[in-house]
mmCIF file of C-alpha atoms and ligand atoms in Angstrom:
data_model
loop_
_atom_site.group_PDB
_atom_site.id
_atom_site.type_symbol
_atom_site.label_atom_id
_atom_site.label_comp_id
_atom_site.label_asym_id
_atom_site.label_seq_id
_atom_site.Cartn_x
_atom_site.Cartn_y
_atom_site.Cartn_z
ATOM 1 C CA MET A 1 0.000 0.000 0.000
ATOM 2 C CA ASP A 2 1.521 3.379 -0.905
ATOM 3 C CA ALA A 3 0.732 6.877 0.404
ATOM 4 C CA GLN A 4 -1.610 7.690 -2.476
ATOM 5 C CA SER A 5 -3.593 4.529 -2.997
ATOM 6 C CA PHE A 6 -5.692 4.037 0.150
ATOM 7 C CA SER A 7 -8.941 5.666 1.248
ATOM 8 C CA LEU A 8 -8.594 8.136 4.139
ATOM 9 C CA THR A 9 -12.216 7.574 5.125
ATOM 10 C CA ARG A 10 -11.923 3.804 5.556
ATOM 11 C CA ALA A 11 -10.589 3.178 9.042
ATOM 12 C CA SER A 12 -9.314 -0.306 8.137
ATOM 13 C CA GLU A 13 -7.256 1.053 5.213
ATOM 14 C CA LEU A 14 -5.862 3.941 7.251
ATOM 15 C CA ARG A 15 -4.886 1.567 10.050
ATOM 16 C CA ALA A 16 -3.220 -0.852 7.645
ATOM 17 C CA TYR A 17 -1.296 1.970 5.977
ATOM 18 C CA LEU A 18 -0.117 3.490 9.259
ATOM 19 C CA LYS A 19 0.895 0.041 10.473
ATOM 20 C CA ALA A 20 2.860 -0.564 7.278
ATOM 21 C CA ILE A 21 4.838 2.667 7.791
ATOM 22 C CA ASP A 22 5.231 1.802 11.487
ATOM 23 C CA PHE A 23 3.321 4.882 12.683
ATOM 24 C CA ARG A 24 1.341 4.805 15.929
ATOM 25 C CA PRO A 25 -0.991 7.724 16.674
ATOM 26 C CA GLY A 26 0.274 9.594 19.752
ATOM 27 C CA LYS A 27 -1.861 10.984 22.571
ATOM 28 C CA SER A 28 0.359 13.974 23.272
ATOM 29 C CA LEU A 29 -0.305 15.387 19.788
ATOM 30 C CA GLY A 30 -4.010 14.523 19.943
ATOM 31 C CA GLN A 31 -3.757 12.146 16.986
ATOM 32 C CA ASN A 32 -7.375 10.993 16.673
ATOM 33 C CA PHE A 33 -8.008 10.886 12.949
ATOM 34 C CA LEU A 34 -11.363 11.539 11.342
ATOM 35 C CA VAL A 35 -12.414 8.549 9.213
ATOM 36 C CA ASP A 36 -16.022 9.424 8.401
ATOM 37 C CA ALA A 37 -16.790 10.731 4.913
ATOM 38 C CA ASN A 38 -20.174 12.260 5.850
ATOM 39 C CA MET A 39 -18.687 14.156 8.756
ATOM 40 C CA ARG A 40 -15.799 15.369 6.589
ATOM 41 C CA ASP A 41 -18.267 16.701 4.010
ATOM 42 C CA LEU A 42 -20.405 18.344 6.663
ATOM 43 C CA ILE A 43 -17.353 20.167 8.068
ATOM 44 C CA LEU A 44 -16.235 21.223 4.592
ATOM 45 C CA ASP A 45 -19.721 22.547 3.816
ATOM 46 C CA ALA A 46 -19.853 24.406 7.145
ATOM 47 C CA SER A 47 -16.515 26.082 6.422
ATOM 48 C CA GLY A 48 -17.984 27.858 3.391
ATOM 49 C CA ALA A 49 -14.637 27.375 1.567
ATOM 50 C CA GLN A 50 -15.066 27.989 -2.165
ATOM 51 C CA ALA A 51 -12.940 26.976 -5.151
ATOM 52 C CA GLY A 52 -9.808 29.123 -5.448
ATOM 53 C CA GLU A 53 -9.982 30.415 -1.861
ATOM 54 C CA PRO A 54 -6.959 30.206 0.447
ATOM 55 C CA VAL A 55 -7.518 27.858 3.370
ATOM 56 C CA ILE A 56 -5.063 27.255 6.202
ATOM 57 C CA GLU A 57 -5.422 23.815 7.712
ATOM 58 C CA ILE A 58 -3.958 23.264 11.181
ATOM 59 C CA GLY A 59 -2.949 19.693 12.009
ATOM 60 C CA PRO A 60 -3.878 17.894 8.754
ATOM 61 C CA GLY A 61 -2.736 14.489 10.081
ATOM 62 C CA PRO A 62 -3.018 11.870 7.309
ATOM 63 C CA GLY A 63 -4.954 14.448 5.239
ATOM 64 C CA VAL A 64 -8.650 13.615 5.270
ATOM 65 C CA MET A 65 -9.739 17.281 5.299
ATOM 66 C CA THR A 66 -6.825 18.322 3.084
ATOM 67 C CA GLU A 67 -7.957 15.959 0.374
ATOM 68 C CA GLY A 68 -11.528 17.253 0.610
ATOM 69 C CA LEU A 69 -10.325 20.843 0.323
ATOM 70 C CA LEU A 70 -8.089 20.062 -2.659
ATOM 71 C CA ASP A 71 -10.949 18.195 -4.348
ATOM 72 C CA ARG A 72 -12.996 21.392 -3.921
ATOM 73 C CA SER A 73 -10.143 23.318 -5.634
ATOM 74 C CA CYS A 74 -9.147 25.354 -2.573
ATOM 75 C CA GLN A 75 -5.584 26.654 -2.125
ATOM 76 C CA VAL A 76 -4.409 24.730 0.923
ATOM 77 C CA LEU A 77 -1.625 25.674 3.293
ATOM 78 C CA ALA A 78 -1.255 22.871 5.833
ATOM 79 C CA ILE A 79 0.606 23.221 9.141
ATOM 80 C CA GLU A 80 1.636 19.941 10.745
ATOM 81 C CA LEU A 81 4.064 19.360 13.593
ATOM 82 C CA ASP A 82 4.655 15.627 13.227
ATOM 83 C CA HIS A 83 7.556 14.981 10.878
ATOM 84 C CA ARG A 84 6.370 11.497 9.871
ATOM 85 C CA LEU A 85 2.959 12.844 8.900
ATOM 86 C CA CYS A 86 4.628 15.633 6.916
ATOM 87 C CA ASP A 87 6.528 13.011 4.909
ATOM 88 C CA HIS A 88 3.268 11.200 4.254
ATOM 89 C CA LEU A 89 1.417 14.430 3.287
ATOM 90 C CA LEU A 90 4.134 15.310 0.788
ATOM 91 C CA ALA A 91 3.985 11.810 -0.675
ATOM 92 C CA ARG A 92 0.205 11.995 -1.015
ATOM 93 C CA PHE A 93 -0.354 15.616 -2.060
ATOM 94 C CA GLY A 94 3.110 16.945 -2.987
ATOM 95 C CA ASP A 95 2.290 16.879 -6.701
ATOM 96 C CA ARG A 96 -0.867 19.007 -6.300
ATOM 97 C CA GLU A 97 -0.125 22.628 -7.162
ATOM 98 C CA ALA A 98 -2.706 23.981 -4.746
ATOM 99 C CA PHE A 99 -1.026 22.266 -1.778
ATOM 100 C CA SER A 100 1.750 23.613 0.407
ATOM 101 C CA LEU A 101 3.004 22.474 3.783
ATOM 102 C CA ARG A 102 4.773 24.010 6.761
ATOM 103 C CA GLU A 103 6.280 21.593 9.240
ATOM 104 C CA GLU A 104 5.928 23.540 12.467
ATOM 105 C CA ASP A 105 4.183 24.016 15.780
ATOM 106 C CA ALA A 106 1.005 25.985 15.070
ATOM 107 C CA THR A 107 1.297 27.730 18.448
ATOM 108 C CA ARG A 108 4.363 29.455 16.950
ATOM 109 C CA THR A 109 3.139 30.145 13.436
ATOM 110 C CA PRO A 110 3.694 33.762 12.301
ATOM 111 C CA TRP A 111 0.072 34.190 11.201
ATOM 112 C CA THR A 112 0.333 37.699 9.820
ATOM 113 C CA GLU A 113 3.077 36.627 7.369
ATOM 114 C CA LEU A 114 0.723 34.014 5.901
ATOM 115 C CA GLY A 115 -2.070 36.342 4.785
ATOM 116 C CA ILE A 116 -4.250 35.048 7.591
ATOM 117 C CA THR A 117 -6.848 37.825 7.293
ATOM 118 C CA GLU A 118 -7.620 36.767 3.692
ATOM 119 C CA SER A 119 -7.863 33.072 4.571
ATOM 120 C CA ARG A 120 -10.289 30.669 6.115
ATOM 121 C CA VAL A 121 -8.962 28.302 8.770
ATOM 122 C CA LEU A 122 -10.036 24.715 9.075
ATOM 123 C CA SER A 123 -8.874 22.324 11.766
ATOM 124 C CA ASN A 124 -9.601 19.184 13.645
ATOM 125 C CA LEU A 125 -7.689 20.771 16.501
ATOM 126 C CA PRO A 126 -5.144 18.971 18.603
ATOM 127 C CA TYR A 127 -7.127 19.278 21.843
ATOM 128 C CA SER A 128 -4.134 20.044 24.055
ATOM 129 C CA VAL A 129 -3.401 23.307 22.196
ATOM 130 C CA GLY A 130 -6.865 24.101 20.830
ATOM 131 C CA SER A 131 -7.804 27.032 23.077
ATOM 132 C CA ARG A 132 -4.363 28.558 22.754
ATOM 133 C CA ILE A 133 -4.545 28.523 18.949
ATOM 134 C CA LEU A 134 -8.071 29.970 19.005
ATOM 135 C CA TYR A 135 -6.930 32.800 21.305
ATOM 136 C CA ASP A 136 -4.115 33.561 18.849
ATOM 137 C CA LEU A 137 -6.496 33.648 15.897
ATOM 138 C CA ALA A 138 -8.915 35.976 17.712
ATOM 139 C CA GLU A 139 -6.319 38.682 18.256
ATOM 140 C CA PRO A 140 -7.299 41.908 16.495
ATOM 141 C CA GLY A 141 -5.260 42.409 13.295
ATOM 142 C CA ARG A 142 -4.835 38.710 12.511
ATOM 143 C CA VAL A 143 -8.387 37.382 12.493
ATOM 144 C CA PRO A 144 -9.121 34.972 9.602
ATOM 145 C CA ARG A 145 -12.324 35.258 7.550
ATOM 146 C CA SER A 146 -13.656 32.242 9.378
ATOM 147 C CA VAL A 147 -12.494 29.353 11.527
ATOM 148 C CA THR A 148 -14.182 25.956 11.345
ATOM 149 C CA VAL A 149 -12.953 23.607 14.028
ATOM 150 C CA MET A 150 -13.519 20.287 15.663
ATOM 151 C CA LEU A 151 -12.737 20.645 19.328
ATOM 152 C CA GLN A 152 -13.488 19.209 22.757
ATOM 153 C CA SER A 153 -17.201 19.646 23.525
ATOM 154 C CA ASP A 154 -16.538 21.358 26.855
ATOM 155 C CA VAL A 155 -14.347 23.957 25.133
ATOM 156 C CA ALA A 156 -17.081 24.483 22.514
ATOM 157 C CA ASP A 157 -19.589 24.995 25.366
ATOM 158 C CA ARG A 158 -17.358 27.683 26.873
ATOM 159 C CA ILE A 159 -17.121 29.503 23.547
ATOM 160 C CA LEU A 160 -20.908 29.404 23.076
ATOM 161 C CA ALA A 161 -21.769 30.137 26.725
ATOM 162 C CA GLN A 162 -24.474 32.598 27.713
ATOM 163 C CA PRO A 163 -23.931 35.258 30.409
ATOM 164 C CA ALA A 164 -24.611 34.120 33.983
ATOM 165 C CA SER A 165 -23.557 30.544 33.268
ATOM 166 C CA ASP A 166 -20.529 28.778 34.748
ATOM 167 C CA GLN A 167 -18.931 28.355 31.323
ATOM 168 C CA TYR A 168 -19.105 32.074 30.461
ATOM 169 C CA GLY A 169 -15.659 33.612 30.754
ATOM 170 C CA LEU A 170 -12.476 34.707 29.048
ATOM 171 C CA LEU A 171 -12.751 32.253 26.163
ATOM 172 C CA THR A 172 -16.356 33.304 25.444
ATOM 173 C CA LEU A 173 -15.517 36.990 25.511
ATOM 174 C CA ARG A 174 -12.184 36.969 23.694
ATOM 175 C CA LEU A 175 -13.531 34.842 20.838
ATOM 176 C CA GLY A 176 -16.881 36.639 20.892
ATOM 177 C CA TRP A 177 -15.113 39.939 20.333
ATOM 178 C CA SER A 178 -13.713 38.779 16.978
ATOM 179 C CA PHE A 179 -16.184 36.095 15.843
ATOM 180 C CA VAL A 180 -19.815 35.056 15.800
ATOM 181 C CA PRO A 181 -19.685 31.382 16.870
ATOM 182 C CA LYS A 182 -22.158 28.721 15.777
ATOM 183 C CA ARG A 183 -22.431 25.070 16.811
ATOM 184 C CA ILE A 184 -22.514 22.807 13.751
ATOM 185 C CA ARG A 185 -22.890 19.485 15.552
ATOM 186 C CA ASN A 186 -21.545 17.100 18.149
ATOM 187 C CA VAL A 187 -19.482 14.253 16.702
ATOM 188 C CA PRO A 188 -19.598 10.657 17.994
ATOM 189 C CA GLY A 189 -16.351 8.907 18.893
ATOM 190 C CA ASN A 190 -16.785 6.258 16.203
ATOM 191 C CA CYS A 191 -16.116 8.904 13.525
ATOM 192 C CA PHE A 192 -12.426 8.781 14.585
ATOM 193 C CA TRP A 193 -9.636 6.317 14.708
ATOM 194 C CA PRO A 194 -8.556 5.904 17.419
ATOM 195 C CA PRO A 195 -11.677 7.319 19.175
ATOM 196 C CA PRO A 196 -10.977 10.228 21.545
ATOM 197 C CA ARG A 197 -11.815 9.873 25.250
ATOM 198 C CA VAL A 198 -13.731 13.164 25.331
ATOM 199 C CA GLY A 199 -16.765 14.406 23.389
ATOM 200 C CA SER A 200 -16.121 16.375 20.183
ATOM 201 C CA THR A 201 -18.034 19.262 18.623
ATOM 202 C CA VAL A 202 -17.701 21.133 15.329
ATOM 203 C CA LEU A 203 -17.974 24.927 15.558
ATOM 204 C CA HIS A 204 -17.971 27.551 12.852
ATOM 205 C CA LEU A 205 -16.675 30.993 13.830
ATOM 206 C CA GLU A 206 -17.414 33.748 11.336
ATOM 207 C CA ARG A 207 -15.337 36.924 11.637
ATOM 208 C CA ARG A 208 -17.225 40.007 12.796
ATOM 209 C CA GLU A 209 -16.759 42.742 10.234
ATOM 210 C CA THR A 210 -17.526 45.411 12.850
ATOM 211 C CA ALA A 211 -16.533 45.214 16.491
ATOM 212 C CA PRO A 212 -19.390 44.621 18.959
ATOM 213 C CA ALA A 213 -18.644 47.976 20.648
ATOM 214 C CA ALA A 214 -16.346 50.980 20.323
ATOM 215 C CA LEU A 215 -13.126 50.370 22.239
ATOM 216 C CA GLU A 216 -10.496 52.994 23.012
ATOM 217 C CA ASP A 217 -7.668 50.651 24.047
ATOM 218 C CA PRO A 218 -7.846 46.858 23.495
ATOM 219 C CA ARG A 219 -5.008 46.330 25.991
ATOM 220 C CA ARG A 220 -7.080 47.969 28.709
ATOM 221 C CA LEU A 221 -9.980 45.612 28.028
ATOM 222 C CA GLU A 222 -7.625 42.633 28.086
ATOM 223 C CA ALA A 223 -6.123 43.711 31.413
ATOM 224 C CA LEU A 224 -9.589 44.244 32.894
ATOM 225 C CA LEU A 225 -10.874 40.839 31.723
ATOM 226 C CA GLN A 226 -7.774 39.047 33.010
ATOM 227 C CA PHE A 227 -8.092 40.715 36.387
ATOM 228 C CA ALA A 228 -11.844 40.274 36.726
ATOM 229 C CA PHE A 229 -12.048 36.600 35.697
ATOM 230 C CA THR A 230 -9.477 35.507 38.235
ATOM 231 C CA ARG A 231 -12.015 36.922 40.739
ATOM 232 C CA ARG A 232 -15.222 35.812 39.064
ATOM 233 C CA ARG A 233 -17.122 35.191 42.321
ATOM 234 C CA LYS A 234 -16.564 38.757 43.520
ATOM 235 C CA GLN A 235 -18.824 41.727 42.871
ATOM 236 C CA ILE A 236 -17.598 44.092 40.178
ATOM 237 C CA GLY A 237 -17.561 47.016 42.630
ATOM 238 C CA ALA A 238 -14.915 45.200 44.714
ATOM 239 C CA ILE A 239 -12.982 44.239 41.580
ATOM 240 C CA ALA A 240 -13.004 47.863 40.428
ATOM 241 C CA ARG A 241 -11.530 49.034 43.738
ATOM 242 C CA GLU A 242 -8.929 46.259 44.019
ATOM 243 C CA GLY A 243 -7.700 46.541 40.442
ATOM 244 C CA GLY A 244 -7.908 50.307 39.963
ATOM 245 C CA PHE A 245 -10.492 50.002 37.178
ATOM 246 C CA PRO A 246 -13.047 52.746 38.004
ATOM 247 C CA LEU A 247 -16.571 51.483 37.431
ATOM 248 C CA PRO A 248 -18.884 53.630 35.275
ATOM 249 C CA GLY A 249 -21.839 54.909 37.307
ATOM 250 C CA ASP A 250 -24.421 53.074 35.182
ATOM 251 C CA LEU A 251 -23.026 49.584 35.967
ATOM 252 C CA ASP A 252 -24.535 48.013 39.084
ATOM 253 C CA SER A 253 -21.598 47.371 41.430
ATOM 254 C CA SER A 254 -23.201 44.252 42.928
ATOM 255 C CA ARG A 255 -23.057 42.311 39.630
ATOM 256 C CA ARG A 256 -20.482 39.581 39.050
ATOM 257 C CA PRO A 257 -18.101 39.295 36.065
ATOM 258 C CA GLU A 258 -19.930 36.342 34.537
ATOM 259 C CA THR A 259 -23.080 38.470 34.026
ATOM 260 C CA LEU A 260 -21.531 41.297 31.983
ATOM 261 C CA LEU A 261 -22.059 41.422 28.209
ATOM 262 C CA LEU A 262 -19.228 42.240 25.803
ATOM 263 C CA GLU A 263 -20.595 45.749 25.297
ATOM 264 C CA GLU A 264 -20.591 46.328 29.053
ATOM 265 C CA TRP A 265 -16.986 45.181 29.355
ATOM 266 C CA ALA A 266 -15.990 47.593 26.579
ATOM 267 C CA HIS A 267 -17.936 50.400 28.295
ATOM 268 C CA TRP A 268 -16.115 49.685 31.578
ATOM 269 C CA ALA A 269 -12.700 49.467 29.871
ATOM 270 C CA ASN A 270 -13.337 52.803 28.114
ATOM 271 C CA ALA A 271 -14.134 54.435 31.461
ATOM 272 C CA THR A 272 -10.806 53.494 33.040
HETATM 273 N N1 SAM B 301 -6.928 16.715 10.522
HETATM 274 C C1 SAM B 301 -6.709 15.307 10.790
HETATM 275 C C2 SAM B 301 -8.025 14.598 10.867
HETATM 276 O O1 SAM B 301 -9.036 15.292 10.924
HETATM 277 O O2 SAM B 301 -8.027 13.390 10.883
HETATM 278 C C3 SAM B 301 -5.888 15.111 12.073
HETATM 279 C C4 SAM B 301 -6.471 15.698 13.312
HETATM 280 S S1 SAM B 301 -5.652 15.214 14.810
HETATM 281 C C5 SAM B 301 -6.965 15.496 15.965
HETATM 282 C C6 SAM B 301 -4.596 16.589 15.222
HETATM 283 C C7 SAM B 301 -3.413 16.794 14.299
HETATM 284 O O3 SAM B 301 -2.691 17.950 14.727
HETATM 285 C C8 SAM B 301 -2.405 15.667 14.288
HETATM 286 O O4 SAM B 301 -2.040 15.371 12.979
HETATM 287 C C9 SAM B 301 -1.200 16.212 15.078
HETATM 288 O O5 SAM B 301 0.027 15.642 14.685
HETATM 289 C C10 SAM B 301 -1.289 17.686 14.751
HETATM 290 N N2 SAM B 301 -0.722 18.568 15.775
HETATM 291 C C11 SAM B 301 -0.707 18.391 17.122
HETATM 292 N N3 SAM B 301 -0.161 19.455 17.738
HETATM 293 C C12 SAM B 301 0.176 20.327 16.761
HETATM 294 C C13 SAM B 301 0.761 21.619 16.763
HETATM 295 N N4 SAM B 301 1.122 22.226 17.907
HETATM 296 N N5 SAM B 301 0.962 22.240 15.579
HETATM 297 C C14 SAM B 301 0.598 21.628 14.406
HETATM 298 N N6 SAM B 301 0.029 20.418 14.346
HETATM 299 C C15 SAM B 301 -0.189 19.771 15.500
#
């Protein structure tokens, strides 16, 4: 069996191929590979990626999503950390003009050099670094057109959380500032080989073209959020006094951080 001749959506063929090249999926890099053709198509549809568009794929693994993107005539830049998988990806897709590969750690990728703001991002995220990569991609000035990701269900719940819930926090607000998130669907473990131990969810994050509120200094908002969410059980009046973030008169000082909307955080940050 060579790198090009097996089906990436047949678990038995993928397993046989990986065995033949003496590759064992590793837990530390979150190597749970998608082997379900319907789920792959659903994720590709959700991404909105069109023929000719640049798409950055983080953690392509054996290439199930990569192949789907190339078959839809997208321009694919894949970023994969595992050297053995990079060898395989080059053997499978190296002759396709629309494919390029960076062998690197995506937590260190220089996004702005890659035309990130013109691109869509697609990823079945390595769960150990998923939130970190999403934080990076939500930073003003480097936000992609959209991000479609498979990630741990509890992380997805935090991104989608409503105010006054336990999950509502930094991840909700930081991503919510740059994106409008939407749950596509939860994904059963038998869509992967090997199956992950935790639940998985596909989310689509569409870039906001206008910020949710006027903001004078993004660093001030960041400092306020960091300070407040390490004290999320306290009332915001106490947080304001402790942190030197004067509270605007129209915000009720007895509220707690997890109840404030994005617009209210921006209003508070602007008042400091
Ligand atoms: N996209 C493939 C799929 O859907 O089957 C593989 C997904 S697997 C969950 C995660 C992939 O990310 C693996 O191929 C792993 O080697 C790669 N990976 C893990 N950590 C990484 C990092 N920091 N930077 C880039 N790739 C990483």
